[in-house]
Every structure is written in structure tokens, then in C-alpha cells.
């Protein structure tokens, strides 16, 4: 997860969770993803309950979930991650709370294994430029990967321009956009991949954004 502070202030992170079947043995720990690579690397620290941020500072967070040894196949753990931001020296209260959800499902070694990667068409962009992001999905498991949905959103300081399905993986019968914001706005983008992604195959979806004018 990535939090971008709009101004100087204090960020407080907290979690709540629900397990199916019910269990109190699931655990999670929040770590600072210091290099923002989406992985928990050695020496990356556990996040404190509160973190002081400067204006436009980016804080990347990795949630490490510990699955109980007795959790049955297909058990689920829904984590609610809340980020509360208290603006510093605001003349009036301007506190903000954002919430995201992470779902962990207990599988088996022969289940479909989803791999996602994301790339941009350019390394540097300025105000008014268009960036095209490509999300590649692949199945690294030994069984078809079904009921696949891919979510994303325009990154900070950009607005939505367009979205589309790109390359269909082997076994996929259709790809459709289930949600997208209006052009020039921000919001959730969702692709629905119908059929089953065959083992070893890959496909891609794409969206474009425009960098905010200064």
C-alpha cells in the first residue's frame, strides 16, 4: 500500500480483520516498505503506531499476514487497513481517514498461482503528458486460474484517460471493464477476466492517465 501526504501531519495506521471460518489465531504486522518495491526486504522496520510525514511524502506499507497452521483449505482472512491523517497546524479540523481491504485465501500447492507485473511506457513525464500503464497477469501454477479480477487506479498527481483489455491469455474467453472513472477524474478501475488462464500462459490489460497540470 502507498500513502501520499498532501501536507505535513501525523499518520496513524490500524487494522481490523474477519476470518472465515471464525478464528482468532490469524496475525498481521505492518512494515515500512522503505524502497517501495512491494516486497518485505531484510532490515525493513515494523511501522510505529504513528508516523510524522512531511508535505508530499510517500509512505509505502507492506502487510505481513501469518496464517494459522490449522487453517483449512479455502479459509479466508479479510483485513481492513485504516490510515488516519491529522494535518499539522490546520486552522480548522481537517482530519482524513482512508480504508483499504486485503483478502488472504488459504490454498494448496496445485492451485493456480497468479503473478502480476506493471510497467509504464516512459520513465519520466511532465505536466500534461500521458502515461500508459500495462499490467501483465500470468499463471505460474499447475491448474487453470479462474474468476480473475484486476484492480488499479490512477496514481497520485494524475487523472484517468482511458482503459482497455490488451492481450488475452490462453483459456480466457473474454475480458471486460467492470468499472472505470470518468475521463479527467480519479477512481477505481476493474477488469474482469472470464474463462480460465491456463498454466504457463499470460495476458495483459492497459490504462492511461494524464499528469496533472501545475
Short mmCIF file of N, CA and C in Angstrom, two decimals, residues 68-184:
data_model
loop_
_atom_site.label_atom_id
_atom_site.label_comp_id
_atom_site.label_asym_id
_atom_site.label_seq_id
_atom_site.Cartn_x
_atom_site.Cartn_y
_atom_site.Cartn_z
N UNK A 68 -2.72 -19.30 10.39
CA UNK A 68 -2.66 -20.37 11.40
C UNK A 68 -2.36 -21.72 10.76
N UNK A 69 -1.56 -22.53 11.43
CA UNK A 69 -1.21 -23.84 10.89
C UNK A 69 -2.43 -24.73 10.71
N UNK A 70 -3.48 -24.51 11.50
CA UNK A 70 -4.68 -25.36 11.43
C UNK A 70 -5.72 -24.80 10.47
N UNK A 71 -5.42 -23.70 9.76
CA UNK A 71 -6.42 -23.11 8.87
C UNK A 71 -6.74 -24.09 7.74
N UNK A 72 -8.03 -24.38 7.48
CA UNK A 72 -8.39 -25.34 6.44
C UNK A 72 -8.25 -24.75 5.04
N UNK A 73 -8.26 -25.62 4.04
CA UNK A 73 -8.22 -25.17 2.65
C UNK A 73 -9.39 -24.23 2.37
N UNK A 74 -9.12 -23.14 1.68
CA UNK A 74 -10.09 -22.13 1.29
C UNK A 74 -10.54 -21.23 2.44
N UNK A 75 -9.88 -21.33 3.60
CA UNK A 75 -10.17 -20.38 4.68
C UNK A 75 -9.79 -18.97 4.21
N UNK A 76 -10.53 -17.97 4.70
CA UNK A 76 -10.31 -16.60 4.25
C UNK A 76 -10.09 -15.66 5.43
N UNK A 77 -9.27 -14.66 5.18
CA UNK A 77 -8.98 -13.64 6.19
C UNK A 77 -9.08 -12.28 5.51
N UNK A 78 -10.09 -11.49 5.90
CA UNK A 78 -10.31 -10.17 5.33
C UNK A 78 -9.75 -9.12 6.28
N UNK A 79 -8.73 -8.40 5.83
CA UNK A 79 -8.06 -7.39 6.66
C UNK A 79 -8.51 -6.01 6.22
N UNK A 80 -8.91 -5.17 7.18
CA UNK A 80 -9.25 -3.77 6.92
C UNK A 80 -8.09 -2.91 7.45
N UNK A 81 -7.42 -2.23 6.55
CA UNK A 81 -6.30 -1.35 6.92
C UNK A 81 -6.79 0.09 6.87
N UNK A 82 -6.73 0.79 7.99
CA UNK A 82 -7.20 2.17 8.07
C UNK A 82 -6.02 3.11 8.28
N UNK A 83 -6.01 4.18 7.52
CA UNK A 83 -4.98 5.21 7.64
C UNK A 83 -5.66 6.52 8.02
N UNK A 84 -5.36 7.02 9.20
CA UNK A 84 -5.94 8.28 9.67
C UNK A 84 -4.84 9.35 9.66
N UNK A 85 -5.13 10.46 9.01
CA UNK A 85 -4.14 11.52 8.87
C UNK A 85 -4.62 12.78 9.56
N UNK A 86 -3.79 13.30 10.47
CA UNK A 86 -4.09 14.52 11.19
C UNK A 86 -3.17 15.63 10.67
N UNK A 87 -3.76 16.63 10.04
CA UNK A 87 -2.98 17.73 9.46
C UNK A 87 -2.36 18.58 10.56
N UNK A 88 -1.13 18.98 10.33
CA UNK A 88 -0.43 19.81 11.30
C UNK A 88 -0.79 21.27 11.11
N UNK A 89 -1.02 21.97 12.21
CA UNK A 89 -1.24 23.41 12.22
C UNK A 89 -2.39 23.85 11.30
N UNK A 90 -3.42 23.01 11.19
CA UNK A 90 -4.59 23.41 10.41
C UNK A 90 -5.43 24.37 11.25
N UNK A 91 -5.94 25.42 10.62
CA UNK A 91 -6.75 26.40 11.34
C UNK A 91 -8.07 25.80 11.81
N UNK A 92 -8.57 24.78 11.06
CA UNK A 92 -9.77 24.05 11.44
C UNK A 92 -9.50 22.56 11.27
N UNK A 93 -10.27 21.70 11.94
CA UNK A 93 -10.05 20.26 11.81
C UNK A 93 -10.14 19.82 10.35
N UNK A 94 -9.12 19.08 9.90
CA UNK A 94 -9.08 18.61 8.51
C UNK A 94 -8.64 17.15 8.48
N UNK A 95 -9.01 16.40 9.51
CA UNK A 95 -8.56 15.02 9.61
C UNK A 95 -9.21 14.16 8.52
N UNK A 96 -8.46 13.15 8.06
CA UNK A 96 -8.90 12.29 6.96
C UNK A 96 -8.60 10.84 7.31
N UNK A 97 -9.55 9.94 7.03
CA UNK A 97 -9.36 8.51 7.24
C UNK A 97 -9.65 7.76 5.94
N UNK A 98 -8.70 6.92 5.52
CA UNK A 98 -8.85 6.08 4.34
C UNK A 98 -8.78 4.62 4.75
N UNK A 99 -9.52 3.75 4.06
CA UNK A 99 -9.54 2.33 4.39
C UNK A 99 -9.36 1.50 3.13
N UNK A 100 -8.53 0.47 3.23
CA UNK A 100 -8.34 -0.48 2.14
C UNK A 100 -8.50 -1.90 2.71
N UNK A 101 -8.80 -2.85 1.84
CA UNK A 101 -9.01 -4.23 2.26
C UNK A 101 -8.02 -5.16 1.57
N UNK A 102 -7.51 -6.14 2.33
CA UNK A 102 -6.67 -7.20 1.79
C UNK A 102 -7.34 -8.53 2.10
N UNK A 103 -7.43 -9.41 1.11
CA UNK A 103 -8.05 -10.72 1.31
C UNK A 103 -6.99 -11.80 1.12
N UNK A 104 -6.82 -12.65 2.14
CA UNK A 104 -5.91 -13.80 2.08
C UNK A 104 -6.74 -15.07 2.06
N UNK A 105 -6.48 -15.94 1.09
CA UNK A 105 -7.20 -17.20 0.95
C UNK A 105 -6.20 -18.35 1.04
N UNK A 106 -6.49 -19.33 1.88
CA UNK A 106 -5.61 -20.49 2.06
C UNK A 106 -5.79 -21.42 0.87
N UNK A 107 -4.70 -21.74 0.18
CA UNK A 107 -4.77 -22.60 -0.99
C UNK A 107 -3.98 -23.89 -0.79
N UNK A 108 -3.76 -24.57 -1.91
CA UNK A 108 -2.98 -25.80 -1.94
C UNK A 108 -1.90 -25.66 -3.00
N UNK A 109 -0.83 -26.49 -2.93
CA UNK A 109 0.28 -26.34 -3.86
C UNK A 109 -0.11 -26.41 -5.33
N UNK A 110 -1.19 -27.15 -5.67
CA UNK A 110 -1.56 -27.29 -7.08
C UNK A 110 -2.58 -26.26 -7.53
N UNK A 111 -2.89 -25.28 -6.70
CA UNK A 111 -3.80 -24.21 -7.10
C UNK A 111 -3.16 -23.30 -8.15
N UNK A 112 -4.00 -22.57 -8.87
CA UNK A 112 -3.48 -21.57 -9.78
C UNK A 112 -2.71 -20.53 -9.00
N UNK A 113 -1.59 -20.08 -9.54
CA UNK A 113 -0.75 -19.10 -8.84
C UNK A 113 -0.65 -17.85 -9.71
N UNK A 114 -1.30 -16.78 -9.27
CA UNK A 114 -1.34 -15.54 -10.04
C UNK A 114 -0.07 -14.74 -9.83
N UNK A 115 0.48 -14.25 -10.93
CA UNK A 115 1.61 -13.32 -10.89
C UNK A 115 1.22 -12.07 -11.65
N UNK A 116 1.48 -10.90 -11.05
CA UNK A 116 1.16 -9.62 -11.67
C UNK A 116 2.42 -8.78 -11.79
N UNK A 117 2.56 -8.09 -12.89
CA UNK A 117 3.64 -7.12 -13.06
C UNK A 117 3.08 -5.89 -13.77
N UNK A 118 3.68 -4.75 -13.50
CA UNK A 118 3.16 -3.49 -14.04
C UNK A 118 4.32 -2.67 -14.60
N UNK A 119 4.11 -2.07 -15.77
CA UNK A 119 5.15 -1.26 -16.40
C UNK A 119 4.52 -0.02 -17.01
N UNK A 120 5.33 1.02 -17.18
CA UNK A 120 4.89 2.27 -17.80
C UNK A 120 5.64 2.47 -19.10
N UNK A 121 5.05 3.22 -20.03
CA UNK A 121 5.68 3.40 -21.34
C UNK A 121 6.79 4.44 -21.33
N UNK A 122 6.91 5.19 -20.24
CA UNK A 122 8.02 6.14 -20.15
C UNK A 122 8.46 6.29 -18.70
N UNK A 123 9.73 6.60 -18.51
CA UNK A 123 10.30 6.71 -17.16
C UNK A 123 10.08 8.08 -16.55
N UNK A 124 9.95 9.11 -17.39
CA UNK A 124 9.81 10.49 -16.91
C UNK A 124 8.65 11.12 -17.66
N UNK A 125 7.80 11.85 -16.93
CA UNK A 125 6.68 12.56 -17.56
C UNK A 125 6.48 13.89 -16.85
N UNK A 126 6.02 14.87 -17.62
CA UNK A 126 5.78 16.20 -17.06
C UNK A 126 4.31 16.54 -17.10
N UNK A 127 3.93 17.70 -16.56
CA UNK A 127 2.53 18.12 -16.54
C UNK A 127 1.90 18.08 -17.94
N UNK A 128 0.72 17.48 -18.04
CA UNK A 128 0.02 17.38 -19.31
C UNK A 128 0.39 16.16 -20.13
N UNK A 129 1.47 15.46 -19.76
CA UNK A 129 1.88 14.26 -20.51
C UNK A 129 0.93 13.09 -20.21
N UNK A 130 0.89 12.15 -21.14
CA UNK A 130 0.09 10.93 -20.97
C UNK A 130 1.01 9.75 -20.68
N UNK A 131 0.65 8.98 -19.68
CA UNK A 131 1.37 7.76 -19.33
C UNK A 131 0.48 6.56 -19.60
N UNK A 132 1.05 5.52 -20.18
CA UNK A 132 0.31 4.28 -20.42
C UNK A 132 0.89 3.18 -19.55
N UNK A 133 0.05 2.61 -18.70
CA UNK A 133 0.45 1.52 -17.83
C UNK A 133 -0.07 0.19 -18.37
N UNK A 134 0.78 -0.82 -18.37
CA UNK A 134 0.39 -2.17 -18.79
C UNK A 134 0.55 -3.12 -17.60
N UNK A 135 -0.52 -3.82 -17.27
CA UNK A 135 -0.50 -4.82 -16.20
C UNK A 135 -0.53 -6.20 -16.85
N UNK A 136 0.50 -6.98 -16.62
CA UNK A 136 0.59 -8.33 -17.17
C UNK A 136 0.24 -9.34 -16.09
N UNK A 137 -0.66 -10.27 -16.42
CA UNK A 137 -1.02 -11.32 -15.48
C UNK A 137 -0.61 -12.67 -16.07
N UNK A 138 -0.17 -13.59 -15.20
CA UNK A 138 0.25 -14.90 -15.67
C UNK A 138 -0.09 -15.95 -14.61
N UNK A 139 -0.17 -17.19 -15.04
CA UNK A 139 -0.48 -18.31 -14.15
C UNK A 139 0.77 -19.16 -13.99
N UNK A 140 1.36 -19.10 -12.80
CA UNK A 140 2.57 -19.88 -12.51
C UNK A 140 2.25 -21.22 -11.86
N UNK A 141 0.95 -21.55 -11.74
CA UNK A 141 0.56 -22.81 -11.10
C UNK A 141 0.35 -23.93 -12.09
N UNK A 142 -0.27 -25.01 -11.61
CA UNK A 142 -0.48 -26.18 -12.45
C UNK A 142 -1.95 -26.39 -12.80
N UNK A 143 -2.83 -25.50 -12.35
CA UNK A 143 -4.25 -25.58 -12.65
C UNK A 143 -4.72 -24.25 -13.24
N UNK A 144 -5.81 -24.27 -14.03
CA UNK A 144 -6.31 -23.01 -14.60
C UNK A 144 -6.68 -22.01 -13.50
N UNK A 145 -6.49 -20.75 -13.79
CA UNK A 145 -6.77 -19.65 -12.86
C UNK A 145 -8.08 -19.01 -13.30
N UNK A 146 -9.13 -19.15 -12.48
CA UNK A 146 -10.46 -18.67 -12.85
C UNK A 146 -10.91 -17.54 -11.93
N UNK A 147 -12.03 -16.90 -12.31
CA UNK A 147 -12.64 -15.82 -11.54
C UNK A 147 -11.62 -14.71 -11.24
N UNK A 148 -10.85 -14.36 -12.25
CA UNK A 148 -9.79 -13.36 -12.08
C UNK A 148 -10.35 -11.96 -12.28
N UNK A 149 -10.06 -11.07 -11.34
CA UNK A 149 -10.38 -9.65 -11.43
C UNK A 149 -9.12 -8.87 -11.12
N UNK A 150 -8.88 -7.83 -11.88
CA UNK A 150 -7.69 -6.99 -11.69
C UNK A 150 -8.16 -5.58 -11.36
N UNK A 151 -7.57 -5.00 -10.31
CA UNK A 151 -7.94 -3.67 -9.85
C UNK A 151 -6.73 -2.74 -9.92
N UNK A 152 -6.99 -1.49 -10.24
CA UNK A 152 -5.95 -0.46 -10.16
C UNK A 152 -6.63 0.89 -10.10
N UNK A 153 -5.85 1.97 -10.08
CA UNK A 153 -6.38 3.33 -10.02
C UNK A 153 -5.29 4.28 -10.49
N UNK A 154 -5.65 5.46 -11.00
CA UNK A 154 -4.63 6.44 -11.38
C UNK A 154 -3.75 6.78 -10.18
N UNK A 155 -2.45 6.85 -10.37
CA UNK A 155 -1.55 7.18 -9.25
C UNK A 155 -1.69 8.65 -8.87
N UNK A 156 -1.09 9.04 -7.73
CA UNK A 156 -1.16 10.45 -7.31
C UNK A 156 -0.67 11.40 -8.40
N UNK A 157 -1.29 12.58 -8.46
CA UNK A 157 -0.94 13.66 -9.37
C UNK A 157 -1.25 13.32 -10.83
N UNK A 158 -2.16 12.36 -11.05
CA UNK A 158 -2.62 12.06 -12.40
C UNK A 158 -4.14 11.90 -12.39
N UNK A 159 -4.74 11.95 -13.58
CA UNK A 159 -6.17 11.70 -13.73
C UNK A 159 -6.38 10.66 -14.82
N UNK A 160 -7.52 10.00 -14.78
CA UNK A 160 -7.82 8.91 -15.70
C UNK A 160 -8.03 9.43 -17.12
N UNK A 161 -7.52 8.65 -18.10
CA UNK A 161 -7.73 8.98 -19.51
C UNK A 161 -8.48 7.87 -20.24
N UNK A 162 -8.01 6.62 -20.11
CA UNK A 162 -8.67 5.52 -20.81
C UNK A 162 -8.24 4.20 -20.21
N UNK A 163 -8.97 3.12 -20.52
CA UNK A 163 -8.62 1.78 -20.08
C UNK A 163 -9.12 0.79 -21.11
N UNK A 164 -8.44 -0.36 -21.22
CA UNK A 164 -8.84 -1.36 -22.20
C UNK A 164 -8.24 -2.71 -21.82
N UNK A 165 -8.80 -3.75 -22.40
CA UNK A 165 -8.18 -5.06 -22.35
C UNK A 165 -7.14 -5.11 -23.47
N UNK A 166 -6.04 -5.79 -23.24
CA UNK A 166 -4.97 -5.83 -24.24
C UNK A 166 -4.84 -7.25 -24.81
N UNK A 167 -3.97 -8.06 -24.23
CA UNK A 167 -3.72 -9.42 -24.73
C UNK A 167 -4.48 -10.43 -23.88
N UNK A 168 -5.23 -11.32 -24.53
CA UNK A 168 -5.94 -12.38 -23.81
C UNK A 168 -5.02 -13.58 -23.63
N UNK A 169 -4.96 -14.09 -22.40
CA UNK A 169 -4.17 -15.29 -22.13
C UNK A 169 -4.87 -16.51 -22.71
N UNK A 170 -4.13 -17.59 -22.89
CA UNK A 170 -4.72 -18.84 -23.35
C UNK A 170 -5.75 -19.32 -22.35
N UNK A 171 -6.93 -19.70 -22.84
CA UNK A 171 -8.01 -20.16 -21.97
C UNK A 171 -8.98 -19.07 -21.58
N UNK A 172 -8.63 -17.81 -21.81
CA UNK A 172 -9.52 -16.70 -21.48
C UNK A 172 -10.53 -16.54 -22.61
N UNK A 173 -11.80 -16.48 -22.26
CA UNK A 173 -12.86 -16.35 -23.27
C UNK A 173 -13.24 -14.91 -23.53
N UNK A 174 -13.03 -14.04 -22.55
CA UNK A 174 -13.38 -12.63 -22.72
C UNK A 174 -12.73 -11.81 -21.62
N UNK A 175 -12.60 -10.51 -21.89
CA UNK A 175 -12.12 -9.55 -20.90
C UNK A 175 -13.01 -8.32 -21.02
N UNK A 176 -13.45 -7.79 -19.88
CA UNK A 176 -14.31 -6.61 -19.93
C UNK A 176 -13.98 -5.68 -18.77
N UNK A 177 -14.30 -4.41 -18.99
CA UNK A 177 -14.13 -3.40 -17.95
C UNK A 177 -15.40 -3.35 -17.11
N UNK A 178 -15.27 -3.63 -15.81
CA UNK A 178 -16.43 -3.61 -14.91
C UNK A 178 -16.58 -2.26 -14.22
N UNK A 179 -15.50 -1.47 -14.16
CA UNK A 179 -15.57 -0.15 -13.51
C UNK A 179 -14.42 0.71 -14.02
N UNK A 180 -14.70 1.99 -14.17
CA UNK A 180 -13.67 2.95 -14.53
C UNK A 180 -14.19 4.35 -14.21
N UNK A 181 -13.31 5.26 -13.80
CA UNK A 181 -13.75 6.64 -13.51
C UNK A 181 -14.02 7.40 -14.80
N UNK A 182 -14.62 8.55 -14.67
CA UNK A 182 -14.82 9.42 -15.82
C UNK A 182 -13.47 9.97 -16.29
N UNK A 183 -13.40 10.31 -17.55
CA UNK A 183 -12.17 10.91 -18.08
C UNK A 183 -11.89 12.22 -17.34
N UNK A 184 -10.66 12.36 -16.86
CA UNK A 184 -10.28 13.54 -16.10
C UNK A 184 -10.52 13.43 -14.61
#
